[in-house]
Amino acid sequence: MLATLLPFEILAMTASFMTQRQRFTCTTVCKSWSKAFQHSLWYSIEIVSEEKVVAILNPPITQENAYKNNGNRVRDLTLKSSLLLTNEQLSQLQSYFQKLLIFRAGFGSLDPDVLNTTSNWKNWSSLVELKMAIMCMDKNEPEDKLFELLVLLPNLKRLDFTEYCTKDTHYYTWETLEDIHCVLPKLESLSLDIRLISTPLDNIKMMINISPASRLRFLELRRHIMNFGWLYYISLKYPNIESILSSPKLGVRMPDLSVSDNETMMLLKNNTHVLSHLNKVDITHDIASRDSFQLLCVIYKDLFKSVSNLKCNVEVSGDLLENPVTVGVELMNSFPASLESLHIEITSPGCLESYKLPAFQIFPHLKYLRINIFNSTVNIDKILDSFPSLTHLHMKGEFITLSSPYARTEKLHGLRNLQLQDAIADSVIFKYISYRCRDLVVMLLYDLDIVEKNSTKAYKVYMDMSYTHFQSLLFNQVRFFVTTETGSFDEDSPTNLFVVERLVRFPQYNNPNLREIPEFYKRIPGPDGTMIWAHFYHDKEDIYKPRKMSILSYKDGQAIKKSFASNIIVPENPETVHSRRKRYSGGLVLQRFWRSDIPKGCARMRCGYVRLYYIDRVCVNIEAKEI
């Protein structure tokens, strides 16, 4: 009945949500279903527990072994982590499912000695995808064991292999990849998490008669820092590569300090082939000298001309720290102008004084930017100028400000999502961003110190974002400070009162063509404008614990505003005064406040509209809080 009424695609989709027992029922009852649907019922099997292993391999004598009978229909088999199948059980599965195409084995799902028993792997010669994570192999001949397995799987197109070693028992080289491609000629995707060692520059002279692996499109080398030797090998070996990912394990980074002769350097510069199909790169380098850094920039210009998605993590040391200003600019200028997504991290183990970051080249197509350049003062107006098509910006740095108090804002920008993190931000940037980026709807601030110079008003730190209509506004561990003329501030004395003001109830006045605040913003009746007050404080018993936050009531907010209006003076050091609580205007006892908080004034953000507002991981209902 169902087979005549429902298309096969709907039946197959329904089967994907069934348990195996329900599939048995459907198979038994609905005899009219086509063979194609019978195959879809058995296409994939996931073994998540020992009970499932027993049900497959050792069913009751009175019950027919449906898994064995339908084994040739299974194409996709997954073993969950920590299952710990014995070699005998794996061998039995291999005899059941002899037409398997995809096999995934999580860490701990197979016997640690699995590579020493490969007799039944020949039953899976049809495999096109293998994902396996095992314990550390034989330290004497680890590669031999791996290749004894791979040689039985000549049809593999995708290989993901992980070897977990607690100690540095053995390493692999670029020649390991040569051997892998020798036994797996059809490979299109290769992902390895093994201990690959760096290839010194002088070793590239040994890379002769490299046979290109033209089929490979995706290469991932986890726990690996990409040095010049590896880049040279990849350019020779993978002419059609589309994606390169290389992410090192934390704590194992070490710069390549090898010095090469002129012949090697010329060989590297002149024979690094352009990877014309390369689209996505995630790469990590450790650079310890100016010469190495300049060579890296040259190679980037040659190799990455076609890249549109780039993640680059560079740690610099040595004589590069003598002139850090040029490091970020030179590296950025080596990237192709065709980039659409860029994540750049330039870090250093040393401590340097802050320096001003020069302007970059123009990237007209880039839409996503995540940037962190060590100890740099970043001018956000210059960032917007260099990336005119930017929609998402995530910034870290020492200090974020404007290049000039009179920074140009004539040309509006299409930025929609802004994240600032682990930095000090000048409060003037928010008014600039609000005016220039009329499409901004999401702003996330993490671990940020917002400062304003020499403010004498009650609103010590003022962030005017009247043009902005937020869908989501988030403050997480954000602090506010008033600085001296020199820009310094006392980290132990932040402004602990914070107010977010919303001008309108609905985002209906967001007009990108407006050049000044419209008059109706200035005469909005009281019920339309909404202010949310928050107070940050620490436990008196332990000020080193994370701060706490309270959203204040209407009465508390009114009392604070009256106190500001009446210029109430409170002793700066309340600990030296009698413990009696101070009464503020209106006779309200503000029990939540230390008496030193009100004289410090408050920080204020004024925006056109806010729909979702989060502060220190608390979602605030603005509609329910009107002050």
PDB file of N, CA and C in Angstrom, residues 98-138:
ATOM      1  N   GLN A  98      30.772  -7.535   3.222  1.00  0.00           N
ATOM      2  CA  GLN A  98      31.874  -7.624   2.269  1.00  0.00           C
ATOM      3  C   GLN A  98      31.776  -6.622   1.121  1.00  0.00           C
ATOM      4  N   LYS A  99      30.699  -5.825   1.113  1.00  0.00           N
ATOM      5  CA  LYS A  99      30.583  -4.798   0.077  1.00  0.00           C
ATOM      6  C   LYS A  99      30.592  -3.397   0.688  1.00  0.00           C
ATOM      7  N   LEU A 100      31.253  -3.295   1.807  1.00  0.00           N
ATOM      8  CA  LEU A 100      31.311  -2.028   2.530  1.00  0.00           C
ATOM      9  C   LEU A 100      32.076  -0.973   1.724  1.00  0.00           C
ATOM     10  N   LEU A 101      31.567   0.265   1.769  1.00  0.00           N
ATOM     11  CA  LEU A 101      32.230   1.385   1.095  1.00  0.00           C
ATOM     12  C   LEU A 101      32.869   2.364   2.080  1.00  0.00           C
ATOM     13  N   ILE A 102      32.241   2.522   3.252  1.00  0.00           N
ATOM     14  CA  ILE A 102      32.704   3.507   4.233  1.00  0.00           C
ATOM     15  C   ILE A 102      32.849   2.832   5.589  1.00  0.00           C
ATOM     16  N   PHE A 103      34.014   3.005   6.221  1.00  0.00           N
ATOM     17  CA  PHE A 103      34.250   2.448   7.555  1.00  0.00           C
ATOM     18  C   PHE A 103      34.878   3.520   8.434  1.00  0.00           C
ATOM     19  N   ARG A 104      34.212   3.779   9.583  1.00  0.00           N
ATOM     20  CA  ARG A 104      34.722   4.759  10.545  1.00  0.00           C
ATOM     21  C   ARG A 104      34.874   4.084  11.898  1.00  0.00           C
ATOM     22  N   ALA A 105      36.056   4.208  12.482  1.00  0.00           N
ATOM     23  CA  ALA A 105      36.335   3.608  13.790  1.00  0.00           C
ATOM     24  C   ALA A 105      36.885   4.681  14.711  1.00  0.00           C
ATOM     25  N   GLY A 106      36.102   5.057  15.736  1.00  0.00           N
ATOM     26  CA  GLY A 106      36.551   6.058  16.692  1.00  0.00           C
ATOM     27  C   GLY A 106      37.655   5.526  17.584  1.00  0.00           C
ATOM     28  N   PHE A 107      38.311   6.439  18.304  1.00  0.00           N
ATOM     29  CA  PHE A 107      39.427   6.046  19.166  1.00  0.00           C
ATOM     30  C   PHE A 107      38.933   5.099  20.258  1.00  0.00           C
ATOM     31  N   GLY A 108      39.622   3.970  20.404  1.00  0.00           N
ATOM     32  CA  GLY A 108      39.253   2.988  21.411  1.00  0.00           C
ATOM     33  C   GLY A 108      38.216   1.985  20.961  1.00  0.00           C
ATOM     34  N   SER A 109      37.771   2.095  19.712  1.00  0.00           N
ATOM     35  CA  SER A 109      36.765   1.142  19.227  1.00  0.00           C
ATOM     36  C   SER A 109      37.395  -0.147  18.724  1.00  0.00           C
ATOM     37  N   LEU A 110      38.691  -0.120  18.397  1.00  0.00           N
ATOM     38  CA  LEU A 110      39.389  -1.294  17.880  1.00  0.00           C
ATOM     39  C   LEU A 110      40.478  -1.741  18.843  1.00  0.00           C
ATOM     40  N   ASP A 111      40.850  -2.981  18.728  1.00  0.00           N
ATOM     41  CA  ASP A 111      41.957  -3.533  19.511  1.00  0.00           C
ATOM     42  C   ASP A 111      43.235  -2.752  19.192  1.00  0.00           C
ATOM     43  N   PRO A 112      44.017  -2.360  20.222  1.00  0.00           N
ATOM     44  CA  PRO A 112      45.265  -1.633  19.947  1.00  0.00           C
ATOM     45  C   PRO A 112      46.203  -2.380  18.998  1.00  0.00           C
ATOM     46  N   ASP A 113      46.029  -3.702  18.929  1.00  0.00           N
ATOM     47  CA  ASP A 113      46.898  -4.517  18.082  1.00  0.00           C
ATOM     48  C   ASP A 113      46.257  -4.810  16.725  1.00  0.00           C
ATOM     49  N   VAL A 114      45.316  -3.950  16.311  1.00  0.00           N
ATOM     50  CA  VAL A 114      44.524  -4.236  15.124  1.00  0.00           C
ATOM     51  C   VAL A 114      45.378  -4.351  13.861  1.00  0.00           C
ATOM     52  N   LEU A 115      46.452  -3.580  13.759  1.00  0.00           N
ATOM     53  CA  LEU A 115      47.250  -3.601  12.535  1.00  0.00           C
ATOM     54  C   LEU A 115      48.132  -4.832  12.424  1.00  0.00           C
ATOM     55  N   ASN A 116      48.217  -5.606  13.491  1.00  0.00           N
ATOM     56  CA  ASN A 116      49.005  -6.838  13.422  1.00  0.00           C
ATOM     57  C   ASN A 116      48.177  -8.011  12.918  1.00  0.00           C
ATOM     58  N   THR A 117      46.885  -7.790  12.710  1.00  0.00           N
ATOM     59  CA  THR A 117      46.012  -8.850  12.198  1.00  0.00           C
ATOM     60  C   THR A 117      45.214  -8.277  11.040  1.00  0.00           C
ATOM     61  N   THR A 118      45.714  -8.394   9.858  1.00  0.00           N
ATOM     62  CA  THR A 118      45.081  -7.759   8.697  1.00  0.00           C
ATOM     63  C   THR A 118      44.547  -8.768   7.686  1.00  0.00           C
ATOM     64  N   SER A 119      44.422 -10.017   8.096  1.00  0.00           N
ATOM     65  CA  SER A 119      44.079 -11.056   7.123  1.00  0.00           C
ATOM     66  C   SER A 119      42.731 -10.833   6.470  1.00  0.00           C
ATOM     67  N   ASN A 120      41.723 -10.329   7.225  1.00  0.00           N
ATOM     68  CA  ASN A 120      40.386 -10.180   6.663  1.00  0.00           C
ATOM     69  C   ASN A 120      40.120  -8.797   6.081  1.00  0.00           C
ATOM     70  N   TRP A 121      41.087  -7.897   6.123  1.00  0.00           N
ATOM     71  CA  TRP A 121      40.891  -6.582   5.524  1.00  0.00           C
ATOM     72  C   TRP A 121      40.727  -6.690   4.013  1.00  0.00           C
ATOM     73  N   LYS A 122      41.181  -7.787   3.443  1.00  0.00           N
ATOM     74  CA  LYS A 122      41.021  -7.943   1.992  1.00  0.00           C
ATOM     75  C   LYS A 122      39.549  -8.061   1.614  1.00  0.00           C
ATOM     76  N   ASN A 123      38.683  -8.454   2.585  1.00  0.00           N
ATOM     77  CA  ASN A 123      37.244  -8.503   2.320  1.00  0.00           C
ATOM     78  C   ASN A 123      36.662  -7.109   2.110  1.00  0.00           C
ATOM     79  N   TRP A 124      37.403  -6.107   2.562  1.00  0.00           N
ATOM     80  CA  TRP A 124      36.946  -4.727   2.419  1.00  0.00           C
ATOM     81  C   TRP A 124      37.750  -3.982   1.354  1.00  0.00           C
ATOM     82  N   SER A 125      38.181  -4.665   0.368  1.00  0.00           N
ATOM     83  CA  SER A 125      38.942  -4.013  -0.709  1.00  0.00           C
ATOM     84  C   SER A 125      38.096  -3.012  -1.481  1.00  0.00           C
ATOM     85  N   SER A 126      36.763  -3.083  -1.290  1.00  0.00           N
ATOM     86  CA  SER A 126      35.864  -2.143  -1.964  1.00  0.00           C
ATOM     87  C   SER A 126      35.788  -0.794  -1.258  1.00  0.00           C
ATOM     88  N   LEU A 127      36.397  -0.668  -0.071  1.00  0.00           N
ATOM     89  CA  LEU A 127      36.314   0.578   0.693  1.00  0.00           C
ATOM     90  C   LEU A 127      36.787   1.775  -0.127  1.00  0.00           C
ATOM     91  N   VAL A 128      35.996   2.871  -0.057  1.00  0.00           N
ATOM     92  CA  VAL A 128      36.413   4.130  -0.671  1.00  0.00           C
ATOM     93  C   VAL A 128      36.703   5.187   0.390  1.00  0.00           C
ATOM     94  N   GLU A 129      36.254   4.951   1.625  1.00  0.00           N
ATOM     95  CA  GLU A 129      36.517   5.901   2.710  1.00  0.00           C
ATOM     96  C   GLU A 129      36.855   5.143   3.983  1.00  0.00           C
ATOM     97  N   LEU A 130      37.972   5.503   4.604  1.00  0.00           N
ATOM     98  CA  LEU A 130      38.410   4.883   5.855  1.00  0.00           C
ATOM     99  C   LEU A 130      38.794   5.971   6.842  1.00  0.00           C
ATOM    100  N   LYS A 131      38.171   5.926   8.021  1.00  0.00           N
ATOM    101  CA  LYS A 131      38.530   6.827   9.112  1.00  0.00           C
ATOM    102  C   LYS A 131      38.824   5.977  10.335  1.00  0.00           C
ATOM    103  N   MET A 132      40.061   6.058  10.832  1.00  0.00           N
ATOM    104  CA  MET A 132      40.492   5.165  11.900  1.00  0.00           C
ATOM    105  C   MET A 132      41.387   5.916  12.878  1.00  0.00           C
ATOM    106  N   ALA A 133      41.143   5.699  14.177  1.00  0.00           N
ATOM    107  CA  ALA A 133      41.987   6.259  15.238  1.00  0.00           C
ATOM    108  C   ALA A 133      42.447   5.111  16.123  1.00  0.00           C
ATOM    109  N   ILE A 134      43.778   4.957  16.266  1.00  0.00           N
ATOM    110  CA  ILE A 134      44.321   3.831  17.021  1.00  0.00           C
ATOM    111  C   ILE A 134      45.382   4.328  17.992  1.00  0.00           C
ATOM    112  N   MET A 135      45.767   3.422  18.898  1.00  0.00           N
ATOM    113  CA  MET A 135      46.866   3.709  19.815  1.00  0.00           C
ATOM    114  C   MET A 135      48.196   3.650  19.073  1.00  0.00           C
ATOM    115  N   CYS A 136      49.249   4.064  19.764  1.00  0.00           N
ATOM    116  CA  CYS A 136      50.580   4.134  19.166  1.00  0.00           C
ATOM    117  C   CYS A 136      51.006   2.770  18.622  1.00  0.00           C
ATOM    118  N   MET A 137      51.531   2.776  17.399  1.00  0.00           N
ATOM    119  CA  MET A 137      51.937   1.528  16.751  1.00  0.00           C
ATOM    120  C   MET A 137      53.327   1.094  17.207  1.00  0.00           C
ATOM    121  N   ASP A 138      53.755  -0.018  16.674  1.00  0.00           N
ATOM    122  CA  ASP A 138      55.076  -0.576  16.972  1.00  0.00           C
ATOM    123  C   ASP A 138      56.148   0.479  16.715  1.00  0.00           C
TER     124      ASP A 138
END
